[in-house]
Coordinates of C-alpha atoms and ligand atoms in Angstrom, one line a residue:
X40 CA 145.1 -163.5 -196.7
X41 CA 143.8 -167.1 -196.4
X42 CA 139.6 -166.7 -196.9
X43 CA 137.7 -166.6 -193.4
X44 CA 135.6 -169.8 -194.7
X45 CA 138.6 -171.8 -195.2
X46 CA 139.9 -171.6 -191.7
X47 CA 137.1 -172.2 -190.4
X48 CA 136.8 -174.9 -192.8
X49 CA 140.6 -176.5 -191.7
X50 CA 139.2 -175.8 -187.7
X51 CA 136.4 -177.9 -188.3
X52 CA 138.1 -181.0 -190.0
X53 CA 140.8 -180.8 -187.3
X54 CA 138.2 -180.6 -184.3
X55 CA 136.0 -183.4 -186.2
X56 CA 138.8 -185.6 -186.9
X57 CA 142.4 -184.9 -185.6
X58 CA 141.2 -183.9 -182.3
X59 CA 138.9 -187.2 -181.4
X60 CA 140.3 -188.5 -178.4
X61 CA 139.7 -191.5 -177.0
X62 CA 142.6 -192.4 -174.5
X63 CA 142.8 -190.3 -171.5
X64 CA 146.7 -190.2 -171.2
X65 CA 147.0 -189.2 -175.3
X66 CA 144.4 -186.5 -174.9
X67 CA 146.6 -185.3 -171.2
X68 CA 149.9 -185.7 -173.4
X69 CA 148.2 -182.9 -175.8
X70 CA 147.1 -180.6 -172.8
X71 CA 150.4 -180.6 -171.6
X72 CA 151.9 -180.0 -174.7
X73 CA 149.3 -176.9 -175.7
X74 CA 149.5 -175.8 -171.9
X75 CA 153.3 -175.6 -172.7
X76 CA 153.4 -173.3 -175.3
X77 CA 150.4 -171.2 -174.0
X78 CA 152.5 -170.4 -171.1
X79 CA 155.9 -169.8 -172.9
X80 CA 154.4 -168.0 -175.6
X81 CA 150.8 -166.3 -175.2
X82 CA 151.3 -165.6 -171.2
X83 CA 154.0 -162.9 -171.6
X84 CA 152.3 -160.9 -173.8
X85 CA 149.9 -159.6 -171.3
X86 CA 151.6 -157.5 -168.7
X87 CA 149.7 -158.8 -165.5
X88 CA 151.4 -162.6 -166.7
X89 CA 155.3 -160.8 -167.7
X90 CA 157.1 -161.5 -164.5
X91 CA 155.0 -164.5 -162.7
X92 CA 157.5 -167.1 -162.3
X93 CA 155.7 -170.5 -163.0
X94 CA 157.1 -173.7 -164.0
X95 CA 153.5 -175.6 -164.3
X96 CA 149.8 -174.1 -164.4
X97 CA 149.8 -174.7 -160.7
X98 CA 152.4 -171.5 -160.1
X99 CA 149.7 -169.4 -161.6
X100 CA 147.2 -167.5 -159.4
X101 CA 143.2 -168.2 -159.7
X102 CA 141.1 -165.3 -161.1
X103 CA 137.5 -164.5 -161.3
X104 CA 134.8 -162.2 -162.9
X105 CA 135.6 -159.4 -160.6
X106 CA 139.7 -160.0 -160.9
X107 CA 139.2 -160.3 -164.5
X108 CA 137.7 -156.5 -164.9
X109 CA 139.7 -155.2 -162.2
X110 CA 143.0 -155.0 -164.4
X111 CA 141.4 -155.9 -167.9
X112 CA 143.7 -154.3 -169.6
X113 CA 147.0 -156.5 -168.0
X114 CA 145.2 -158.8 -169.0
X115 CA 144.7 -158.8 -172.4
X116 CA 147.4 -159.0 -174.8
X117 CA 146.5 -156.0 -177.1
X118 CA 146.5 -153.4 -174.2
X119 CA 142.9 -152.8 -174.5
X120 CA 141.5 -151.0 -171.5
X121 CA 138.0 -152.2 -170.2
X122 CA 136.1 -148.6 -170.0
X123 CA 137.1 -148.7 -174.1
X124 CA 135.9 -152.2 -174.3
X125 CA 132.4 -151.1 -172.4
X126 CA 131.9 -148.5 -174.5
X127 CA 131.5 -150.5 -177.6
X128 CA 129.8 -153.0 -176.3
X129 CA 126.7 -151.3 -174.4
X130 CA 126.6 -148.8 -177.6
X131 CA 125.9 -152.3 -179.7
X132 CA 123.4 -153.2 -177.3
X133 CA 121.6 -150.1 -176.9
X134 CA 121.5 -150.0 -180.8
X135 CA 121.1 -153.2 -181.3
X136 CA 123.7 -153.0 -184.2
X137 CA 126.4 -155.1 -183.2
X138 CA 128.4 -154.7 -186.4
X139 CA 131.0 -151.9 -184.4
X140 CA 134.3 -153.7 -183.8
X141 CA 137.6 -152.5 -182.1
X142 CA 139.8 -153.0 -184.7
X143 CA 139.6 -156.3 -185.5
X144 CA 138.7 -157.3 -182.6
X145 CA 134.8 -158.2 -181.6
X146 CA 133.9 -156.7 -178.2
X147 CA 131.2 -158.3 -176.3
X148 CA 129.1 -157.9 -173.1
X149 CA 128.5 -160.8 -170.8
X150 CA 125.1 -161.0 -169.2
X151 CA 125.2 -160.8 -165.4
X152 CA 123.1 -158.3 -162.8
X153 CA 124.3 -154.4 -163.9
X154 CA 127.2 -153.9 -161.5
X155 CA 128.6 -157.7 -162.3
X156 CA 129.1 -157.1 -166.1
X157 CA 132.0 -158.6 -167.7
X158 CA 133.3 -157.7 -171.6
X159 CA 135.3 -160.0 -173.8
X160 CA 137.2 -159.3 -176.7
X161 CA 137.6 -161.9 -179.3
X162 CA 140.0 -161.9 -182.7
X163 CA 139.5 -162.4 -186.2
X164 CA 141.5 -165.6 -186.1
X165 CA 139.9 -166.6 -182.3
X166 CA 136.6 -165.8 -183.7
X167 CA 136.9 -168.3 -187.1
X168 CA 138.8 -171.0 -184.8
X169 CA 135.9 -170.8 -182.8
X170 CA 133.4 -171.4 -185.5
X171 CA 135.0 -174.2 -186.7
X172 CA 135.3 -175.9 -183.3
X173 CA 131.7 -175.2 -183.2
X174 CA 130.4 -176.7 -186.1
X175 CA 133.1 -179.7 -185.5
X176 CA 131.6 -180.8 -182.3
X177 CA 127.9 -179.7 -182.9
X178 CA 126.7 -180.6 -186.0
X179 CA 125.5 -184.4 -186.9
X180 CA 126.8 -186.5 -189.5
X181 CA 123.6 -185.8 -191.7
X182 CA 123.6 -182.3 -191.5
X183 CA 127.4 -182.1 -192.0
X184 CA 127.1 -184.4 -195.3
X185 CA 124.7 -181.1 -196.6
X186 CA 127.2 -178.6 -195.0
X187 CA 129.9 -180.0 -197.1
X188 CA 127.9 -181.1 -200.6
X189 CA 127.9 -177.4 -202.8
X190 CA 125.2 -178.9 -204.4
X191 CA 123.2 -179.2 -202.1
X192 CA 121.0 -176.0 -200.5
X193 CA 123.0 -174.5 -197.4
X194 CA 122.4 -175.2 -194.2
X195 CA 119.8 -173.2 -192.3
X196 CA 120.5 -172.3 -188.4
X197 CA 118.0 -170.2 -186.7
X198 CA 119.7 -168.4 -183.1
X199 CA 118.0 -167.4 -180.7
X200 CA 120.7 -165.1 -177.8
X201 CA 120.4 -161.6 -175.6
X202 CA 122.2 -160.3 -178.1
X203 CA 123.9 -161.0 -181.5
X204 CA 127.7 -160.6 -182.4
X205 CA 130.1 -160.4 -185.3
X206 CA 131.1 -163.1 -183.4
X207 CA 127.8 -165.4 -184.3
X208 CA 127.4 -163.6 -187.6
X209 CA 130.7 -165.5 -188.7
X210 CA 129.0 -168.7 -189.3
X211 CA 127.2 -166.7 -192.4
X212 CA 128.4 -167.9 -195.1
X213 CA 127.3 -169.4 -199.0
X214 CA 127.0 -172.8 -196.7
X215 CA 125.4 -171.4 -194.0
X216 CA 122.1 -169.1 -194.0
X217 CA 122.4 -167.7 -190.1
X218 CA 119.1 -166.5 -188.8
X219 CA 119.6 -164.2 -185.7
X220 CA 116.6 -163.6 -183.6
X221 CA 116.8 -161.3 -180.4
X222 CA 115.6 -163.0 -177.0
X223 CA 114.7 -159.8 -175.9
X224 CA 111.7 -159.5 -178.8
X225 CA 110.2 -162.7 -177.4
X226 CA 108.7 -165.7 -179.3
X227 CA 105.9 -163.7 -180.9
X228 CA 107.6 -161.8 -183.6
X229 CA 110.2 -164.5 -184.7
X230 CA 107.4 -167.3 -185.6
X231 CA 106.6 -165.8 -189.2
X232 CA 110.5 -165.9 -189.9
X233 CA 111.0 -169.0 -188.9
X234 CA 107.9 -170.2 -190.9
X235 CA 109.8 -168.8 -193.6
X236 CA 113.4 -169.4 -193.1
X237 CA 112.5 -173.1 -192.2
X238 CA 115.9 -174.0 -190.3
X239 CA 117.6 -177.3 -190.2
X240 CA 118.9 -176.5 -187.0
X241 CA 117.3 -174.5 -183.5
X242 CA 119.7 -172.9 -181.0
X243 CA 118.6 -171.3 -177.9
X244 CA 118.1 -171.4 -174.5
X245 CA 115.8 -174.3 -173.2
X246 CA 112.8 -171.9 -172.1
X247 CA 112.5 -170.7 -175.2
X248 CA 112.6 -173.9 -177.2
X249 CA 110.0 -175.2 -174.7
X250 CA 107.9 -172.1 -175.4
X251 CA 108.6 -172.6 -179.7
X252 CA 107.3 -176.3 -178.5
X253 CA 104.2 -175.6 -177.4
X254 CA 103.6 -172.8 -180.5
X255 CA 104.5 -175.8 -183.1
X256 CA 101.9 -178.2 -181.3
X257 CA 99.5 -175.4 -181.3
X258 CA 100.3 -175.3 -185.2
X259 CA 101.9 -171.8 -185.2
X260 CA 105.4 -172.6 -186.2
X261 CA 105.2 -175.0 -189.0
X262 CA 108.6 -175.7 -188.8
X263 CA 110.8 -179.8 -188.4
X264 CA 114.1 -179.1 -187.7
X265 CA 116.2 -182.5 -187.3
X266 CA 118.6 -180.9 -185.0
X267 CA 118.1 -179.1 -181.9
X268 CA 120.7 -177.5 -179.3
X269 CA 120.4 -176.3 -175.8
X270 CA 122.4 -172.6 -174.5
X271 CA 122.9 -170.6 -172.0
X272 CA 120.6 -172.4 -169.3
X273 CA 119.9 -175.6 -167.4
X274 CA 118.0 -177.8 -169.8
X275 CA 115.3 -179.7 -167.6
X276 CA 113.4 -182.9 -168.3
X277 CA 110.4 -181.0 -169.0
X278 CA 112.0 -178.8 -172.1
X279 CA 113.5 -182.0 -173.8
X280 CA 110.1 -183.9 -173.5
X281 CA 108.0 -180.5 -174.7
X282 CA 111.1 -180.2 -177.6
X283 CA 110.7 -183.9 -178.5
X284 CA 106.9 -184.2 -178.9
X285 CA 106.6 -180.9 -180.8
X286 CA 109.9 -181.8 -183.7
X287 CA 110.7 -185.2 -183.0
X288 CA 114.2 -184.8 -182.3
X289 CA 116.2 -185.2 -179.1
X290 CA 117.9 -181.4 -177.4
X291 CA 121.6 -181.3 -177.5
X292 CA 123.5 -179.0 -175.2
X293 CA 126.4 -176.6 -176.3
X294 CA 127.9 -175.6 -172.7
X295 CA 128.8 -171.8 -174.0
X296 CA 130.2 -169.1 -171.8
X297 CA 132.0 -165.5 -172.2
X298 CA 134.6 -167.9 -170.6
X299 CA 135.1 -170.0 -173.4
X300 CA 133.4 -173.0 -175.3
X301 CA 133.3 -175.8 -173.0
X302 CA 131.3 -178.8 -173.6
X303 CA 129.3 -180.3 -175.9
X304 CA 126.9 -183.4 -176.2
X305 CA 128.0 -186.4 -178.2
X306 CA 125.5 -189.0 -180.4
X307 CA 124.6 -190.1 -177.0
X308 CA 123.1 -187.3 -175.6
X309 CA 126.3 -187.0 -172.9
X310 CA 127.5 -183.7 -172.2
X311 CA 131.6 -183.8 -172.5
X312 CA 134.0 -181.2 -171.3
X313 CA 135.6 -179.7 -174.4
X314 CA 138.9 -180.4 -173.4
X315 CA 140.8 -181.2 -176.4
X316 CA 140.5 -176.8 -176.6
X317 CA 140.0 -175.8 -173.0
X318 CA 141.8 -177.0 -169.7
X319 CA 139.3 -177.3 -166.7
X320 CA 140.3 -178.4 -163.4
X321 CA 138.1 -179.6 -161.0
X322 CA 137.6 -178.0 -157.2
X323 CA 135.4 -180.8 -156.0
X324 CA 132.8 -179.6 -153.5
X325 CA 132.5 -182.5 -152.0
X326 CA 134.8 -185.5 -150.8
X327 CA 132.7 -188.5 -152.8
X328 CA 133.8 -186.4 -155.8
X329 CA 130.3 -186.1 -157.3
X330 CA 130.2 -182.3 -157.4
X331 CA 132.9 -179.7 -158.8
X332 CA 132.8 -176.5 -159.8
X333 CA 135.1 -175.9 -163.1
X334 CA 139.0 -173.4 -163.7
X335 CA 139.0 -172.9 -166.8
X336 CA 142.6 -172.1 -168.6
X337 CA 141.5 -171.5 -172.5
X338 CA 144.9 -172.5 -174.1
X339 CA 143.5 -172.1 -177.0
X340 CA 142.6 -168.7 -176.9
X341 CA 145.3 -165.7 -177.6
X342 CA 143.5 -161.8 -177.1
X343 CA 141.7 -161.9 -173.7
X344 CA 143.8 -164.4 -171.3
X345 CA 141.6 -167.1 -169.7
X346 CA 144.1 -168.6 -167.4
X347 CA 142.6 -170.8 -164.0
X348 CA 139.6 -168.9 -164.1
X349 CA 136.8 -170.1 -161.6
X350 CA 133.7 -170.2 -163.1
X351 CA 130.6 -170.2 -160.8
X352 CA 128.9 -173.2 -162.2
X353 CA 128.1 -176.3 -160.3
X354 CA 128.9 -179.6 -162.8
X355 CA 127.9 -183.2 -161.7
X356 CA 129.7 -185.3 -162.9
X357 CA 128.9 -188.9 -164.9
X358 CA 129.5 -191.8 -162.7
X359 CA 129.6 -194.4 -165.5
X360 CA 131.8 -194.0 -168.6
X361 CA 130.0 -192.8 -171.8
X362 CA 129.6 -195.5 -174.3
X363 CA 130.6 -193.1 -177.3
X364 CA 133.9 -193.6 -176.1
X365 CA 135.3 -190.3 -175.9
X366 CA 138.2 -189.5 -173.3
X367 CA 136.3 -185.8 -172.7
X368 CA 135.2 -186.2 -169.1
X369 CA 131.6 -186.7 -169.6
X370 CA 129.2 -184.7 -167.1
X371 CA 126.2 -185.2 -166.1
X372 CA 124.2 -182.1 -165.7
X373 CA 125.1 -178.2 -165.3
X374 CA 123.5 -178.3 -162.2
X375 CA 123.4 -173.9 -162.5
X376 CA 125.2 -171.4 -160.6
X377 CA 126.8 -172.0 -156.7
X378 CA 124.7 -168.6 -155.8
X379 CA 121.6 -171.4 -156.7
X380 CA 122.7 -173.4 -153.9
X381 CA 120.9 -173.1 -150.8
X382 CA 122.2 -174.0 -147.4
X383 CA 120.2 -175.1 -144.2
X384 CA 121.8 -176.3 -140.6
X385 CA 122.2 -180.5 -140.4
X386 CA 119.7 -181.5 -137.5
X387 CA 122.2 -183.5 -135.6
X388 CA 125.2 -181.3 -135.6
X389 CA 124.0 -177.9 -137.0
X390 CA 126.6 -177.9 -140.0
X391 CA 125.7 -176.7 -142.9
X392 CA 124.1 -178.6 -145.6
X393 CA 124.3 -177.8 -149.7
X394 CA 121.2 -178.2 -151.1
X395 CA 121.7 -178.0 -154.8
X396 CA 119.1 -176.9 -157.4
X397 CA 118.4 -180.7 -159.0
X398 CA 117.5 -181.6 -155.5
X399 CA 114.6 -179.3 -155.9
X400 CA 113.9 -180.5 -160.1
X401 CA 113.6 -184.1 -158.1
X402 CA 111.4 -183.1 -155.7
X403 CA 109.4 -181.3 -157.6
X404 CA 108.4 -183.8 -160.3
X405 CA 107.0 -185.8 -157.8
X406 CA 104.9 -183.0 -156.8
X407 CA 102.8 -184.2 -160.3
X408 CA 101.8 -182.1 -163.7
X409 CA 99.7 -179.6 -161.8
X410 CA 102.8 -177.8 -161.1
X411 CA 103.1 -176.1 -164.6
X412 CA 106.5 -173.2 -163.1
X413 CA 108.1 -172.6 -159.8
X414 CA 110.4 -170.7 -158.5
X415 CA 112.5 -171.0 -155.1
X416 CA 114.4 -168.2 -152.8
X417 CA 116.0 -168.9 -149.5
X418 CA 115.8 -165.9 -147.2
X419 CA 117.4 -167.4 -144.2
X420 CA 115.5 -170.0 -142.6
X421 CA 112.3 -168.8 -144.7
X422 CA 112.2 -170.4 -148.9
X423 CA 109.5 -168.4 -150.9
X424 CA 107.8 -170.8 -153.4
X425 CA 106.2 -169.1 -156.1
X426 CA 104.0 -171.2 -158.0
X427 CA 102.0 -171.6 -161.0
X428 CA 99.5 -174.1 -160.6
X429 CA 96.9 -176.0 -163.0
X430 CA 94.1 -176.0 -160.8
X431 CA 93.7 -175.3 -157.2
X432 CA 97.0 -173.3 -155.6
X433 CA 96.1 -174.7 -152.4
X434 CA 96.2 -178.2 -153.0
X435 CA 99.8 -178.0 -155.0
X436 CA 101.0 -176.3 -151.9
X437 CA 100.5 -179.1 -150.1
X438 CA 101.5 -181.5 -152.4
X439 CA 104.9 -179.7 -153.0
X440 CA 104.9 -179.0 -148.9
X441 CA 105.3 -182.9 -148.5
X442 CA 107.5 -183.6 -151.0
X443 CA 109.8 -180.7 -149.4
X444 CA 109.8 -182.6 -146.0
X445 CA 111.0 -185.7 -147.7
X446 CA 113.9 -184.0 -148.9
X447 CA 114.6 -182.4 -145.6
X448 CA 113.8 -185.8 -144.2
X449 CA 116.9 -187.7 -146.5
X450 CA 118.9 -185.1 -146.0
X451 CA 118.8 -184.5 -142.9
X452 CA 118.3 -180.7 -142.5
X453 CA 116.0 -178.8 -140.3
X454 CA 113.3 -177.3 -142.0
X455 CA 112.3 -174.0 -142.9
X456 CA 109.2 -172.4 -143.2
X457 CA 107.8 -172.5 -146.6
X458 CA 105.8 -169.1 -148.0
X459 CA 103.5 -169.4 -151.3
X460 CA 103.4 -166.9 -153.4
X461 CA 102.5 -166.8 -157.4
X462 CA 105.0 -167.6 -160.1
X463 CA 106.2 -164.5 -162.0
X464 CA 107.3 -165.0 -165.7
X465 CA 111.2 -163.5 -166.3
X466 CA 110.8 -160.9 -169.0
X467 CA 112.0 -161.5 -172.2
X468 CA 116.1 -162.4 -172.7
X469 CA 116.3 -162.7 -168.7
X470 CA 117.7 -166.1 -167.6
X471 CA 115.6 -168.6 -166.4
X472 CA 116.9 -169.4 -162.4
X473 CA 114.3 -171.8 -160.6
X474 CA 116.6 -171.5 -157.5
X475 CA 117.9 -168.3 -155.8
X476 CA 120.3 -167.7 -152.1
X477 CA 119.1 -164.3 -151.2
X478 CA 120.8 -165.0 -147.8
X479 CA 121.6 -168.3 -145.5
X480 CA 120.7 -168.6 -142.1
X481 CA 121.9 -166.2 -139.9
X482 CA 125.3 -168.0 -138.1
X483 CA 125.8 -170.8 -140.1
X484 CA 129.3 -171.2 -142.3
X485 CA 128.3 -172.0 -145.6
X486 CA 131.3 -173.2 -147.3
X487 CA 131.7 -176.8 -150.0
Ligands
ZN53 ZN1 129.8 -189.5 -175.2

């Protein structure tokens, strides 16, 4: 058997090098081609695929989260039924051993409210492809000059997620000393390992690089990485400021989901699609094409079928062209989930109007630093602010009060009543959601 490290190795140096499109038609020419053999080769071995008759991606039905579970085990090519897959996976999170495997493949649970939980199974060979493509589009060219020179010490990566996997673990290697540290613990009890493991690189979700921030300015992490990278959450203005005045470094993003690995930013700072891997399709939301939200068909992937699956995320997308060059399309912002887009009737017509979460960023930066947290939920024609304020509550309700009416004002909308409440933290390895639709108005079609 070829060694684990060298595939990933031969993954890496194709995704770094071979894979570096910068002509739109070359890097379609390759979709096609992948998309091709995907559906003539990978498609039939999962049942639920065997007798669809499609001639182009098109043919092929959409599917979701819930479609997804519903016949998991069609849908995989190994036969593996979900309520196996389940069982694995919440015994490694209870434990919080996640070493138990399912043969060789690695089982994983997708966060999402109980009820909405999803489990992926990922191969040996899936799971050392992915690595590679990882560390091909990720890392910088300093820190890939230490990756590859045996001399020099290996490269430290601390990881911050809900929950570990054999599938993060893989990056350990005589190159690579891989620090996991559990979101659910919190910041406290990982600051004395990081002291000591001193990484090169920080991965985590925004909050929680924000929150190591503020303990490095208040000198208790001692750490300088020179590379920093954003998961699992909308990175705001506020955590890349907070990341750069604590380490000096700007945040990159890695756009990660159980669906797949599908963006990444470039030496610019611009986030691309990772298409070169992953197909995505866009079903625009709105007819100036600014808006879209993403089906995804993972061509690259062989074990659990990803095929024109609509992810609930809401991408903006770059007006201008990124000057890196790249033929990726570039986005530019994860603007968060469409169940964070809240709705409210147009005052000349009474149509509904999207009003999407960086609406509400925008607004409330104007609102000034004695904001420090807020939070947003639409309940009908009622939006409970919750607030943490530096200072008196009172006057940053008004403030923020004001700078709400503007927005209703440019956009038209009639506007709700506004209840203040105070902020409440998320515990621990929750998601941070500034934005939430309980419910619309009563009566009014909400629809992109
Ligand atoms: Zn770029």
């Amino acid at each position: 058997m070829v060694p684990d490290a060298l595939v990933t190795v031969l993954h890496f140096a194709r995704t770094r090098w071979a894979l570096d499109f910068r002509d739109r038609a070359k890097l379609e020419a390759w979709q096609a081609k992948r998309l091709a053999r995907f559906m003539r080769v990978v498609l039939p071995s999962a049942p639920y695929y065997r007798n669809i008759r499609a001639t182009g991606l098109a043919d092929l039905p959409t599917m979701d989260k819930a479609a997804m579970m519903a016949d998991f085990a069609d849908r995989n090519t190994r036969g593996v039924r979900a309520a196996e897959a389940f069982d694995i996976g919440l015994k490694a999170e209870a434990t919080r051993n996640f070493a138990p495997m399912l043969g060789d493949l690695t089982v994983g649970l997708s966060s999402g409210t109980s009820g909405n939980r999803g489990v992926f199974l990922v191969s040996r060979a899936e799971r050392l492809r992915w690595a590679g493509i990882l560390l091909g589009r990720a890392l910088p060219g300093h820190l890939l000059k230490r990756l590859l020179s045996p001399w020099m010490p290996p490269l430290r990566i601390a990881f911050f997620l809900r929950a570990n996997s054999n599938l993060y673990t893989t990056l350990n290697s005589r190159r690579i000393d891989f620090g996991f540290h559990d979101l659910l613990g919190g910041v406290e009890p990982a600051l004395s390992q990081l002291n000591i493991q001193q990484p090169d690189v920080l991965v985590g979700p925004p909050s929680l690089l924000h929150a190591l921030a503020a303990k490095a300015r208040a000198g208790q992490l001692t750490i300088a990485p020179s590379h920093v990278i954003s998961v699992a959450e909308v990175l705001e203005d506020a955590d890349r400021e907070a990341v750069r005045a604590a380490f000096h470094v700007d945040t990159h993003q890695i756009y990660q989901a159980t669906e797949g690995f599908l963006g990444y930013t470039c030496e610019h700072g611009t986030l691309h699609l990772n298409e070169s891997f992953v197909h995505i399709e866009p079903d625009w939301l709105d007819v100036a094409h600014t808006r879209f939200q993403p089906i995804v068909t993972d061509f690259s992937r062989e074990t659990q079928l990803i095929v024109r699956y609509r992810l609930n995320d809401v991408l903006r997308v770059r007006d201008t062209r990124c000057p890196c060059g790249r033929a990726e399309r570039a986005i530019a912002a994860v603007e968060g989930r469409a169940d964070e887009v809240l709705w409210l009737p147009a005052r000349a017509d009474g149509r509904a109007v999207a009003i999407y979460p960086d609406h509400f960023r925008r607004a409330m930066l104007f609102t000034g630093p004695s904001v420090r947290e807020f939070e947003l939920v639409q309940t009908g024609m009622q939006f409970n602010v919750g607030l943490l304020t530096e200072g008196s509550q009172d006057e940053a309700a008004a403030r923020v009060s004001a700078e709400l009416d503007t927005l209703w004002h440019c956009l038209g909308v009639v506007p709700p009543t506004l209840r203040f409440t105070d902020w409440q933290a998320p515990s621990p390895g929750v998601k941070r959601r500034r934005v939430r639709l309980q419910y619309p108005p009563e009566g009014l079609t909400c629809t992109f």
